[in-house]
Coordinates of C-alpha atoms in Angstrom, one line a residue:
M1 CA 12.0 239.7 -5.6
K2 CA 13.4 239.7 -2.1
N3 CA 14.5 236.1 -2.6
I4 CA 16.6 236.7 -5.6
R5 CA 20.4 237.1 -5.4
N6 CA 22.6 237.9 -8.4
F7 CA 26.3 237.4 -8.0
C8 CA 29.5 236.8 -10.0
I9 CA 32.8 235.2 -9.1
I10 CA 36.0 237.2 -9.6
A11 CA 39.6 236.1 -9.2
H12 CA 43.1 236.0 -10.8
I13 CA 43.8 233.2 -13.3
D14 CA 43.9 229.7 -11.8
H15 CA 42.6 230.6 -8.4
G16 CA 39.9 228.0 -8.6
K17 CA 36.8 230.0 -9.7
S18 CA 35.3 227.3 -12.0
T19 CA 36.0 224.5 -9.6
L20 CA 34.3 226.4 -6.8
A21 CA 31.3 227.1 -9.1
D22 CA 31.1 223.3 -9.7
R23 CA 30.7 222.7 -5.9
L24 CA 28.0 225.4 -5.6
L25 CA 26.1 223.8 -8.4
E26 CA 26.5 220.3 -6.9
Y27 CA 25.5 221.5 -3.4
T28 CA 22.3 223.1 -4.7
N29 CA 21.5 220.0 -6.8
T30 CA 21.5 222.2 -9.9
V31 CA 23.7 219.7 -11.6
S32 CA 23.8 216.0 -10.8
G33 CA 24.4 212.5 -12.2
K34 CA 25.9 212.3 -15.6
D35 CA 26.0 216.1 -16.1
L36 CA 28.4 216.4 -13.2
Q37 CA 31.9 216.9 -14.6
D38 CA 34.8 219.2 -13.8
Q39 CA 34.4 222.8 -14.9
V40 CA 30.7 222.3 -15.8
L41 CA 30.4 225.9 -16.9
D42 CA 33.3 225.9 -19.3
D43 CA 31.5 224.4 -22.2
M44 CA 33.9 225.3 -25.0
D45 CA 36.5 222.6 -25.9
L46 CA 39.1 225.3 -26.0
E47 CA 38.4 226.3 -22.4
R48 CA 38.7 222.7 -21.2
E49 CA 42.0 222.1 -23.1
R50 CA 43.7 225.2 -21.9
G51 CA 42.1 225.2 -18.4
I52 CA 41.0 228.8 -18.7
T53 CA 37.6 230.5 -18.7
I54 CA 37.1 232.5 -21.9
K55 CA 33.4 233.4 -21.7
S56 CA 31.3 234.5 -18.7
H57 CA 28.6 231.8 -18.0
A58 CA 25.3 232.5 -16.2
I59 CA 23.3 229.8 -14.5
Q60 CA 20.4 229.8 -12.0
M61 CA 20.4 227.8 -8.7
T62 CA 17.7 227.3 -6.1
Y63 CA 18.7 227.1 -2.5
Q64 CA 16.7 226.4 0.7
H65 CA 17.5 228.6 3.7
D66 CA 15.5 228.8 6.9
G67 CA 12.5 227.3 5.2
E68 CA 12.5 229.8 2.3
T69 CA 13.5 229.2 -1.3
F70 CA 16.1 231.5 -2.7
I71 CA 17.0 232.0 -6.4
L72 CA 20.7 232.5 -7.0
N73 CA 21.9 233.7 -10.4
L74 CA 25.6 232.9 -10.7
I75 CA 27.9 234.3 -13.3
D76 CA 31.3 232.7 -13.6
T77 CA 33.9 235.1 -15.2
P78 CA 37.3 234.7 -16.8
G79 CA 40.5 235.6 -14.9
H80 CA 42.9 236.6 -17.7
V81 CA 43.6 240.3 -18.3
D82 CA 42.6 239.9 -22.0
F83 CA 39.1 239.0 -21.1
S84 CA 38.5 241.8 -18.6
Y85 CA 35.6 243.2 -20.8
E86 CA 33.7 240.0 -20.0
V87 CA 34.2 240.6 -16.3
S88 CA 32.9 244.2 -16.6
R89 CA 29.7 243.1 -18.2
S90 CA 29.1 240.4 -15.6
I91 CA 29.7 242.9 -12.9
A92 CA 27.1 245.2 -14.5
A93 CA 24.4 242.4 -14.1
C94 CA 25.1 241.7 -10.4
E95 CA 24.6 243.1 -7.0
G96 CA 27.4 241.1 -5.3
A97 CA 30.7 239.3 -6.0
L98 CA 32.7 236.4 -4.5
L99 CA 36.3 237.5 -4.5
I100 CA 38.4 234.3 -4.5
V101 CA 42.0 234.3 -3.5
D102 CA 44.4 231.2 -3.7
A103 CA 45.6 230.3 -0.2
S104 CA 49.1 229.4 -1.6
Q105 CA 49.6 232.3 -4.0
G106 CA 47.9 235.2 -2.2
I107 CA 46.6 238.4 -3.8
Q108 CA 47.8 238.9 -7.4
A109 CA 47.5 241.8 -10.0
Q110 CA 44.2 240.6 -11.6
T111 CA 42.6 240.1 -8.2
I112 CA 43.1 243.8 -7.4
S113 CA 42.0 245.1 -10.8
N114 CA 38.8 243.0 -10.8
L115 CA 38.1 244.0 -7.2
Y116 CA 38.4 247.8 -8.1
M117 CA 35.9 247.2 -11.0
A118 CA 33.5 245.6 -8.6
I119 CA 33.9 248.3 -5.9
D120 CA 33.3 251.0 -8.7
N121 CA 29.9 249.3 -9.3
D122 CA 29.0 249.3 -5.6
L123 CA 28.9 245.4 -5.4
E124 CA 28.9 243.7 -2.0
I125 CA 32.2 241.7 -1.8
I126 CA 32.4 238.4 -0.1
P127 CA 36.1 237.4 0.3
V128 CA 36.9 233.7 0.1
V129 CA 40.3 232.0 0.6
N130 CA 40.3 229.0 -1.7
K131 CA 42.4 225.8 -1.9
V132 CA 43.0 225.7 1.9
D133 CA 43.5 221.9 1.6
L134 CA 46.8 222.3 -0.2
D135 CA 50.0 221.6 1.7
S136 CA 51.5 224.8 0.6
A137 CA 48.4 226.9 1.8
K138 CA 49.1 229.9 4.0
P139 CA 45.5 231.0 4.9
E140 CA 46.5 233.3 7.9
E141 CA 49.0 235.2 5.7
V142 CA 46.5 235.5 2.8
E143 CA 43.8 236.6 5.2
D144 CA 46.0 239.4 6.4
Q145 CA 46.6 240.5 2.8
I146 CA 42.8 240.5 2.2
V147 CA 42.1 242.5 5.3
D148 CA 44.8 245.1 4.3
L149 CA 43.2 245.3 0.8
L150 CA 39.5 245.4 1.6
G151 CA 39.5 246.8 5.1
C152 CA 37.1 244.0 6.2
K153 CA 37.3 241.9 9.4
H154 CA 39.0 238.5 9.7
E155 CA 35.7 236.8 10.5
D156 CA 34.1 238.1 7.2
I157 CA 36.6 235.9 5.3
I158 CA 35.4 232.4 4.4
R159 CA 37.9 229.5 4.1
A160 CA 37.0 227.1 1.3
S161 CA 38.3 224.4 -1.0
G162 CA 36.8 223.8 -4.4
K163 CA 38.3 220.3 -4.5
T164 CA 37.0 218.9 -1.2
G165 CA 33.9 221.1 -0.8
V166 CA 34.9 222.7 2.5
G167 CA 33.2 226.0 3.2
V168 CA 30.6 225.7 0.4
P169 CA 27.6 225.9 2.8
E170 CA 29.1 229.0 4.5
I171 CA 29.5 230.6 1.1
L172 CA 25.9 230.0 0.2
E173 CA 24.7 231.4 3.5
A174 CA 26.9 234.5 3.1
I175 CA 25.4 235.0 -0.4
V176 CA 21.8 235.0 1.0
N177 CA 22.6 237.1 4.1
R178 CA 25.2 239.6 2.8
I179 CA 24.3 240.3 -0.8
P180 CA 21.3 242.6 -1.3
A181 CA 18.3 241.6 -3.3
P182 CA 18.0 243.4 -6.7
S183 CA 16.4 246.9 -6.4
G184 CA 13.8 247.3 -9.1
N185 CA 10.1 247.9 -9.5
P186 CA 8.0 245.2 -11.2
E187 CA 5.2 247.7 -11.8
K188 CA 7.3 250.1 -13.9
P189 CA 7.6 249.8 -17.7
L190 CA 10.0 247.0 -18.8
Q191 CA 13.7 247.8 -18.8
A192 CA 16.1 245.0 -19.4
L193 CA 19.9 245.1 -20.0
I194 CA 21.4 242.7 -22.6
F195 CA 24.7 241.4 -21.2
D196 CA 25.5 238.6 -23.6
S197 CA 24.3 236.8 -26.8
V198 CA 24.9 233.6 -28.7
F199 CA 24.1 232.5 -32.2
N200 CA 22.1 229.3 -32.6
P201 CA 21.8 228.0 -36.2
F202 CA 18.2 226.7 -35.6
R203 CA 16.7 229.4 -33.3
G204 CA 18.6 232.5 -34.5
I205 CA 20.1 234.8 -31.9
I206 CA 19.6 234.2 -28.2
A207 CA 20.1 237.3 -26.1
Y208 CA 20.7 237.1 -22.3
F209 CA 19.4 239.9 -20.2
K210 CA 18.9 241.1 -16.7
I211 CA 15.5 242.8 -15.9
V212 CA 16.0 246.0 -14.0
N213 CA 12.4 247.2 -13.9
G214 CA 9.0 245.8 -15.0
S215 CA 8.3 242.3 -16.3
I216 CA 8.2 240.4 -19.6
R217 CA 5.7 237.7 -20.7
K218 CA 6.0 235.1 -23.5
G219 CA 4.6 236.5 -26.7
D220 CA 5.1 240.2 -25.7
F221 CA 5.8 242.8 -28.5
V222 CA 9.2 244.2 -27.5
K223 CA 11.8 246.6 -29.0
F224 CA 15.5 247.0 -28.6
V225 CA 16.1 250.7 -27.8
N226 CA 19.5 251.3 -29.5
T227 CA 18.9 249.4 -32.8
E228 CA 15.1 250.4 -32.7
K229 CA 14.1 246.9 -33.9
Q230 CA 10.8 245.4 -32.8
Y231 CA 10.2 241.6 -32.2
Y232 CA 7.8 239.2 -30.6
A233 CA 9.2 237.3 -27.6
E234 CA 8.7 233.8 -29.0
E235 CA 10.4 232.2 -25.9
I236 CA 11.7 233.6 -22.7
G237 CA 13.2 231.6 -19.8
V238 CA 16.0 231.3 -17.2
L239 CA 19.4 229.9 -17.7
K240 CA 19.7 226.5 -16.0
L241 CA 22.3 224.1 -17.3
N242 CA 20.3 224.3 -20.5
L243 CA 17.7 226.9 -21.5
S244 CA 14.6 226.5 -19.3
P245 CA 11.5 228.2 -20.6
R246 CA 9.1 230.3 -18.4
D247 CA 5.9 232.2 -19.1
E248 CA 6.8 235.3 -17.3
L249 CA 10.0 236.9 -15.7
S250 CA 9.9 240.0 -13.5
A251 CA 12.4 242.6 -12.2
G252 CA 15.6 241.3 -10.7
N253 CA 15.7 238.1 -12.8
V254 CA 18.4 237.0 -15.3
G255 CA 17.0 235.2 -18.3
Y256 CA 17.1 234.8 -22.1
I257 CA 14.9 235.8 -25.0
I258 CA 14.5 234.1 -28.4
S259 CA 12.7 236.1 -31.0
G260 CA 13.9 234.7 -34.3
I261 CA 16.6 237.4 -35.0
K262 CA 18.8 236.2 -37.9
T263 CA 21.2 239.1 -38.5
S264 CA 23.9 239.7 -35.9
K265 CA 23.9 243.6 -36.3
E266 CA 20.4 243.7 -34.7
V267 CA 21.6 242.7 -31.3
K268 CA 24.1 244.8 -29.4
V269 CA 25.5 243.9 -26.0
G270 CA 24.6 246.7 -23.6
D271 CA 21.3 247.5 -25.4
T272 CA 18.0 247.8 -23.5
I273 CA 14.8 245.8 -24.1
T274 CA 11.4 247.5 -23.5
H275 CA 7.8 247.1 -24.5
V276 CA 6.6 248.7 -27.7
S277 CA 3.2 249.7 -26.2
N278 CA 4.6 251.0 -22.9
P279 CA 8.3 251.9 -23.4
C280 CA 10.7 253.0 -20.6
E281 CA 11.8 256.6 -20.4
S282 CA 15.5 256.0 -21.0
A283 CA 17.9 253.2 -21.9
I284 CA 20.0 251.7 -19.1
E285 CA 23.5 253.1 -18.9
G286 CA 25.3 250.2 -20.7
F287 CA 29.0 249.2 -20.3
Q288 CA 31.9 251.3 -21.3
E289 CA 32.8 251.0 -25.0
V290 CA 35.5 248.4 -25.5
K291 CA 38.9 249.7 -26.5
P292 CA 40.9 247.3 -28.6
M293 CA 44.6 247.3 -27.7
V294 CA 46.2 245.1 -30.4
F295 CA 45.3 245.3 -34.1
A296 CA 46.1 242.6 -36.7
G297 CA 45.0 241.7 -40.2
V298 CA 43.0 238.5 -40.6
Y299 CA 42.9 237.2 -44.2
P300 CA 41.3 234.1 -45.7
I301 CA 43.7 231.7 -47.3
E302 CA 41.4 231.3 -50.2
T303 CA 40.2 234.7 -51.6
E304 CA 36.7 233.4 -52.3
D305 CA 36.2 232.7 -48.6
F306 CA 36.1 236.5 -47.9
E307 CA 32.2 236.6 -47.4
N308 CA 32.3 233.5 -45.3
L309 CA 34.9 235.1 -43.1
R310 CA 32.8 238.2 -42.7
S311 CA 29.7 236.2 -41.5
S312 CA 32.0 234.0 -39.2
L313 CA 33.4 237.2 -37.6
E314 CA 29.9 238.7 -37.1
K315 CA 28.6 235.5 -35.4
L316 CA 31.8 235.4 -33.2
Q317 CA 31.3 239.1 -32.3
L318 CA 27.8 238.2 -31.0
N319 CA 29.4 235.9 -28.5
D320 CA 32.5 238.1 -27.9
A321 CA 31.6 241.8 -27.9
S322 CA 35.2 242.8 -27.4
L323 CA 36.1 241.8 -31.0
T324 CA 36.0 244.7 -33.5
F325 CA 36.7 244.4 -37.2
Q326 CA 36.6 246.4 -40.5
P327 CA 37.5 245.4 -44.1
E328 CA 40.9 246.2 -45.5
S329 CA 43.1 244.9 -48.3
S330 CA 46.7 244.1 -48.6
A331 CA 48.9 243.8 -51.7
A332 CA 50.4 240.6 -50.5
L333 CA 47.3 238.9 -49.1
G334 CA 44.3 240.2 -50.9
F335 CA 41.0 241.2 -49.1
G336 CA 40.6 240.6 -45.4
F337 CA 39.7 242.3 -42.1
R338 CA 41.5 244.6 -39.7
C339 CA 40.6 243.2 -36.3
G340 CA 41.0 244.8 -32.9
F341 CA 41.7 242.5 -30.0
L342 CA 42.2 243.1 -26.2
G343 CA 45.5 241.3 -26.2
L344 CA 47.6 238.5 -27.7
L345 CA 45.8 235.7 -25.9
H346 CA 42.5 237.1 -27.1
M347 CA 43.9 237.2 -30.7
E348 CA 45.0 233.5 -30.4
I349 CA 41.7 232.4 -29.1
I350 CA 39.7 234.2 -31.8
Q351 CA 41.9 232.5 -34.5
E352 CA 41.4 229.1 -32.9
R353 CA 37.6 229.6 -32.6
L354 CA 37.4 230.7 -36.3
A355 CA 39.1 227.4 -37.2
R356 CA 37.1 225.1 -34.8
E357 CA 33.6 226.7 -34.9
F358 CA 33.5 227.9 -38.5
N359 CA 36.2 225.8 -40.3
M360 CA 37.9 229.1 -41.5
D361 CA 41.6 228.9 -42.2
V362 CA 43.1 232.3 -41.9
I363 CA 46.4 234.1 -42.1
T364 CA 47.0 236.6 -39.3
T365 CA 49.5 239.4 -39.8
V366 CA 52.0 240.8 -37.3
P367 CA 50.0 242.5 -34.5
N368 CA 50.5 246.2 -33.8
V369 CA 48.8 249.0 -31.9
S370 CA 47.2 252.3 -32.9
Y371 CA 49.2 255.5 -33.2
K372 CA 48.3 259.2 -33.4
V373 CA 50.1 260.8 -36.4
Y374 CA 50.3 264.6 -36.4
D375 CA 51.0 266.2 -39.8
K376 CA 52.6 269.6 -40.4
K377 CA 49.2 271.3 -40.9
G378 CA 48.2 270.3 -37.3
N379 CA 45.8 267.5 -38.3
V380 CA 45.6 264.3 -36.4
A381 CA 45.0 260.8 -37.8
E382 CA 44.8 257.5 -36.0
V383 CA 46.8 254.8 -37.8
H384 CA 46.4 251.1 -37.0
N385 CA 48.5 249.8 -39.8
P386 CA 52.0 250.8 -40.8
S387 CA 50.9 250.9 -44.5
G388 CA 48.4 253.6 -43.6
L389 CA 51.2 256.0 -42.6
P390 CA 51.5 259.2 -44.6
D391 CA 54.7 260.2 -46.3
P392 CA 57.5 260.8 -43.7
T393 CA 58.1 264.3 -45.1
L394 CA 54.5 265.3 -44.1
I395 CA 54.7 264.0 -40.5
E396 CA 55.3 266.5 -37.7
H397 CA 55.5 263.8 -34.9
I398 CA 53.9 260.5 -33.9
E399 CA 52.5 259.6 -30.5
E400 CA 52.2 256.1 -29.2
P401 CA 50.0 254.7 -26.5
Y402 CA 51.5 254.1 -23.1
I403 CA 50.1 251.7 -20.5
R404 CA 50.3 251.8 -16.7
A405 CA 51.4 248.3 -15.8
S406 CA 51.1 246.8 -12.3
I407 CA 53.4 243.9 -11.7
I408 CA 53.1 241.9 -8.4
S409 CA 55.9 239.5 -7.5
T410 CA 58.1 238.3 -4.6
A411 CA 61.1 240.5 -3.8
D412 CA 63.5 237.9 -5.2
F413 CA 62.6 238.8 -8.8
I414 CA 62.7 242.6 -8.6
G415 CA 66.1 242.8 -10.5
P416 CA 65.2 240.7 -13.5
I417 CA 61.7 242.3 -13.8
M418 CA 63.3 245.8 -13.7
T419 CA 65.7 244.9 -16.4
L420 CA 63.0 243.5 -18.6
C421 CA 60.7 246.6 -18.2
L422 CA 63.5 249.1 -18.7
G423 CA 64.7 247.1 -21.7
K424 CA 61.2 247.7 -23.1
R425 CA 61.5 251.5 -22.7
G426 CA 59.6 251.4 -19.4
E427 CA 59.7 254.0 -16.7
L428 CA 59.4 253.1 -13.0
V429 CA 56.5 255.0 -11.4
K430 CA 56.6 253.4 -8.0
Q431 CA 57.6 250.4 -6.0
E432 CA 56.0 249.3 -2.7
F433 CA 55.9 246.3 -0.5
I434 CA 52.4 245.1 -0.1
S435 CA 52.8 242.6 2.7
G436 CA 55.7 240.3 3.8
N437 CA 57.8 239.5 0.8
R438 CA 55.5 240.7 -1.9
V439 CA 56.2 243.8 -4.0
E440 CA 54.1 245.9 -6.4
L441 CA 56.0 247.6 -9.2
V442 CA 54.2 250.1 -11.4
F443 CA 55.7 251.0 -14.7
D444 CA 54.7 253.2 -17.7
I445 CA 55.6 251.1 -20.8
P446 CA 54.8 251.7 -24.5
L447 CA 52.0 249.3 -25.5
G448 CA 53.8 248.4 -28.7
E449 CA 56.7 247.0 -26.7
I450 CA 54.5 244.6 -24.7
V451 CA 52.4 243.4 -27.5
I452 CA 54.7 240.8 -28.8
D453 CA 56.5 238.6 -26.1
F454 CA 56.4 240.6 -22.8
Y455 CA 54.0 238.3 -20.9
D456 CA 55.9 235.1 -21.8
K457 CA 59.2 236.6 -20.8
L458 CA 57.8 238.0 -17.5
K459 CA 56.5 234.6 -16.6
S460 CA 59.8 232.8 -17.4
I461 CA 62.1 235.2 -15.5
S462 CA 59.8 235.2 -12.4
K463 CA 59.4 231.3 -12.5
G464 CA 55.7 232.0 -13.0
Y465 CA 55.2 234.0 -9.9
A466 CA 54.8 237.5 -11.2
S467 CA 51.3 238.6 -12.1
F468 CA 50.7 241.4 -14.5
D469 CA 47.8 243.8 -15.2
Y470 CA 47.5 247.0 -17.2
H471 CA 45.3 249.7 -18.5
I472 CA 45.8 252.4 -21.1
H473 CA 47.3 255.5 -19.5
D474 CA 48.1 258.1 -22.2
F475 CA 49.7 258.9 -25.6
R476 CA 53.3 260.2 -25.7
E477 CA 55.5 261.5 -28.5
S478 CA 58.1 259.0 -29.7
K479 CA 60.7 258.7 -32.4
L480 CA 59.1 255.9 -34.5
V481 CA 60.1 254.8 -37.9
K482 CA 58.4 252.5 -40.4
L483 CA 60.4 249.3 -41.1
D484 CA 59.7 247.7 -44.4
I485 CA 60.6 244.1 -45.4
L486 CA 61.5 243.8 -49.1
L487 CA 61.6 240.4 -50.9
N488 CA 63.5 240.8 -54.3
G489 CA 62.9 244.6 -54.0
E490 CA 59.1 244.2 -53.5
S491 CA 57.7 245.4 -50.2
V492 CA 55.6 242.9 -48.3
D493 CA 53.0 245.2 -46.6
A494 CA 51.9 242.5 -44.2
L495 CA 55.4 242.3 -42.6
S496 CA 56.0 246.0 -42.2
T497 CA 56.1 247.4 -38.6
L498 CA 56.4 250.7 -36.8
T499 CA 59.2 250.5 -34.4
H500 CA 61.4 252.8 -32.3
V501 CA 64.5 254.3 -33.8
D502 CA 66.8 252.7 -31.3
N503 CA 65.5 249.1 -31.9
A504 CA 65.1 249.4 -35.7
V505 CA 68.4 248.1 -36.8
T506 CA 68.6 245.1 -34.5
F507 CA 64.9 244.3 -35.2
G508 CA 65.4 244.5 -38.9
R509 CA 68.5 242.2 -38.8
R510 CA 66.7 239.6 -36.7
M511 CA 63.7 239.7 -39.0
C512 CA 65.9 239.0 -42.0
E513 CA 67.7 236.1 -40.4
K514 CA 64.4 234.6 -39.3
L515 CA 62.8 234.9 -42.7
K516 CA 65.9 233.4 -44.3
D517 CA 65.2 230.2 -42.4
L518 CA 61.5 230.2 -43.1
I519 CA 61.2 231.1 -46.8
P520 CA 61.6 228.0 -49.0
R521 CA 64.4 228.0 -51.6
Q522 CA 63.3 228.8 -55.2
Q523 CA 64.9 228.3 -58.5
F524 CA 66.5 231.8 -58.2
D525 CA 68.2 233.8 -55.5
I526 CA 65.8 235.7 -53.1
A527 CA 67.1 238.9 -51.5
I528 CA 65.5 239.7 -48.1
Q529 CA 66.1 243.2 -47.0
A530 CA 65.0 245.4 -44.2
A531 CA 64.6 249.1 -45.1
I532 CA 63.8 252.4 -43.4
G533 CA 62.6 254.6 -46.2
A534 CA 65.2 254.2 -49.0
K535 CA 67.9 253.1 -46.7
I536 CA 68.6 249.4 -46.5
I537 CA 69.7 248.4 -43.0
A538 CA 70.0 244.6 -43.2
R539 CA 70.1 241.9 -45.9
E540 CA 70.1 238.1 -46.2
T541 CA 70.0 236.0 -49.3
V542 CA 68.1 232.7 -49.8
K543 CA 70.4 230.8 -52.2
A544 CA 68.8 229.3 -55.4
V545 CA 68.3 225.6 -55.7
R546 CA 70.8 224.9 -58.5
K547 CA 70.7 222.1 -61.0
D548 CA 74.2 220.9 -61.9
V549 CA 74.1 221.7 -65.6
T550 CA 77.7 220.8 -66.2
A551 CA 77.3 217.2 -65.0
K552 CA 76.9 215.9 -68.6
C553 CA 79.9 217.8 -69.8
Y554 CA 83.0 215.7 -69.2
G555 CA 86.5 216.6 -70.4
G556 CA 87.1 219.0 -73.2
D557 CA 87.5 222.7 -73.2
I558 CA 86.4 224.9 -70.2
S559 CA 84.5 227.1 -72.6
R560 CA 82.0 224.4 -73.1
K561 CA 81.1 224.4 -69.4
R562 CA 81.1 228.2 -69.3
K563 CA 78.6 228.2 -72.2
L564 CA 76.2 226.0 -70.3
L565 CA 76.5 228.1 -67.1
E566 CA 75.9 231.3 -69.1
K567 CA 72.8 229.7 -70.6
Q568 CA 71.6 228.8 -67.1
K569 CA 72.3 232.3 -65.8
Q570 CA 70.1 233.8 -68.6
G571 CA 67.3 231.4 -67.6
K572 CA 67.6 232.3 -63.9
K573 CA 67.5 236.0 -64.8
R574 CA 64.3 235.6 -66.8
M575 CA 62.8 233.5 -64.0
K576 CA 63.5 236.2 -61.5
Q577 CA 61.7 238.8 -63.6
I578 CA 58.4 236.7 -63.5
G579 CA 59.1 234.7 -60.3
S580 CA 57.0 235.6 -57.2
V581 CA 58.2 234.6 -53.8
E582 CA 55.9 232.4 -51.7
V583 CA 55.7 233.5 -48.1
P584 CA 54.5 230.8 -45.8
Q585 CA 52.0 231.5 -42.9
K586 CA 54.9 230.7 -40.4
A587 CA 56.8 233.7 -41.6
F588 CA 54.1 236.2 -40.6
L589 CA 54.1 234.7 -37.1
A590 CA 57.9 234.5 -36.9
V591 CA 58.0 238.1 -35.7
L592 CA 56.3 237.0 -32.5
K593 CA 59.0 234.6 -31.6
L594 CA 62.1 236.4 -32.6
D595 CA 64.1 235.2 -29.6

């Protein structure tokens, strides 16, 4: 056990984690020949196309050092704030972490947030300055920032380049010398923590675990503590580039188990595996429960696909434990699911994965957040969906979630960033210079305000330099109203939103204008209205496609033309009574891009 090292790689987006992981795999000959490609561990097409890591990936390497063979278990983690739950799970399975900082960009918001998560879990941190081969690299300046942040010595920091392979031997040596071996007892009863799982259509569910105490052999009769299900370990092994079977794994190791589980509800990430005959005394403290930030309805385009969508979401949840969902129905869209996501990028990725991996075409409604509604009797209800709001006369007040946002940028962009945050009803908590020209601004902002287009705007006003990280802070009382969108007098529940009183009129007006462009013209006029309660605050009309019925009427008395027009008017009126308006998928997403 003394020769095992478990470590993960943490960094901000685009600081070169996956490229550096490639060099480590190449140097230890874990991957060679035709398997060697850029971002080896990003095996999803979506990850390669977007150049981001979405899933944590575990892989085992062997490394020779001073005549001894060491087993290194590496977990590469995502850098985007929407996938921080993946990072927290990887950190729970490790004893050390490589903290990677880009030599040209320096420390950014996500670097700090991931670092605090690692320190809370008592991990040994190895700081690495990456991309030192770039012309714009400022390694001395970045090292000073790391020393200020970590309180380490300059000589503890390793300079490396994922592109050229500089510094890789030093990193591997530091992993062996600085990161402690896992502390566990192979003689105790089995105790293994599940940190991830995937669905394989041929083998069932494959669970990835880290053994804390005890050992497991092929064919053992094991049980999952939380779900209380019992299985035979048909195959166990370690995670090389592919699954690599073993006969026995003992404490400190990271591996996988296949036991022919077919239903996804039976495996929970954070559960403990133990032997049926000699169980452990208590389950391992799992991860914190995931708290979804953004809620949106996901509906199948064809109603009969409802059950397929359910099984697709369950399989996706196995692989992405931060997705939560429950059934709901909508008057406009039929039966579907109310899904909870960690952020907008997460929502976009899930939608894309449903389409690619399960061939599910879905409609996603306008995203919103959860609110606490207090009624006049003093009861509290949590509302995720504007249509679930009680009658306004019964509501005492509504509280909305506020986030504590940390924005790190160069001093040149303080003005525009302040304007943006204050325009989103933000309150400045503090502003401090970190080092040189870099400033950290801390704001309290309502979560509902940043859900739609905040991140894009922040990136564009700061020319891509500002980095952004947040966590839920508290709930505060706000004057919120429910804004309904009516089409020909019928409310479309999928388009209704909760918004602040001050923004309601402009938001309603912009919604109507946008929908007017997107809703196709029918044979009759369509009135698009925005309403708060019974009060209409904005209106647009989509004009009817008219046939020129008087074209065949040449010359003669005007009354002949009028007679034909009257006849047409009667027909239009009758059509309007039975005509339903088709709302295209683009209209539901229009709200996201109102500017």
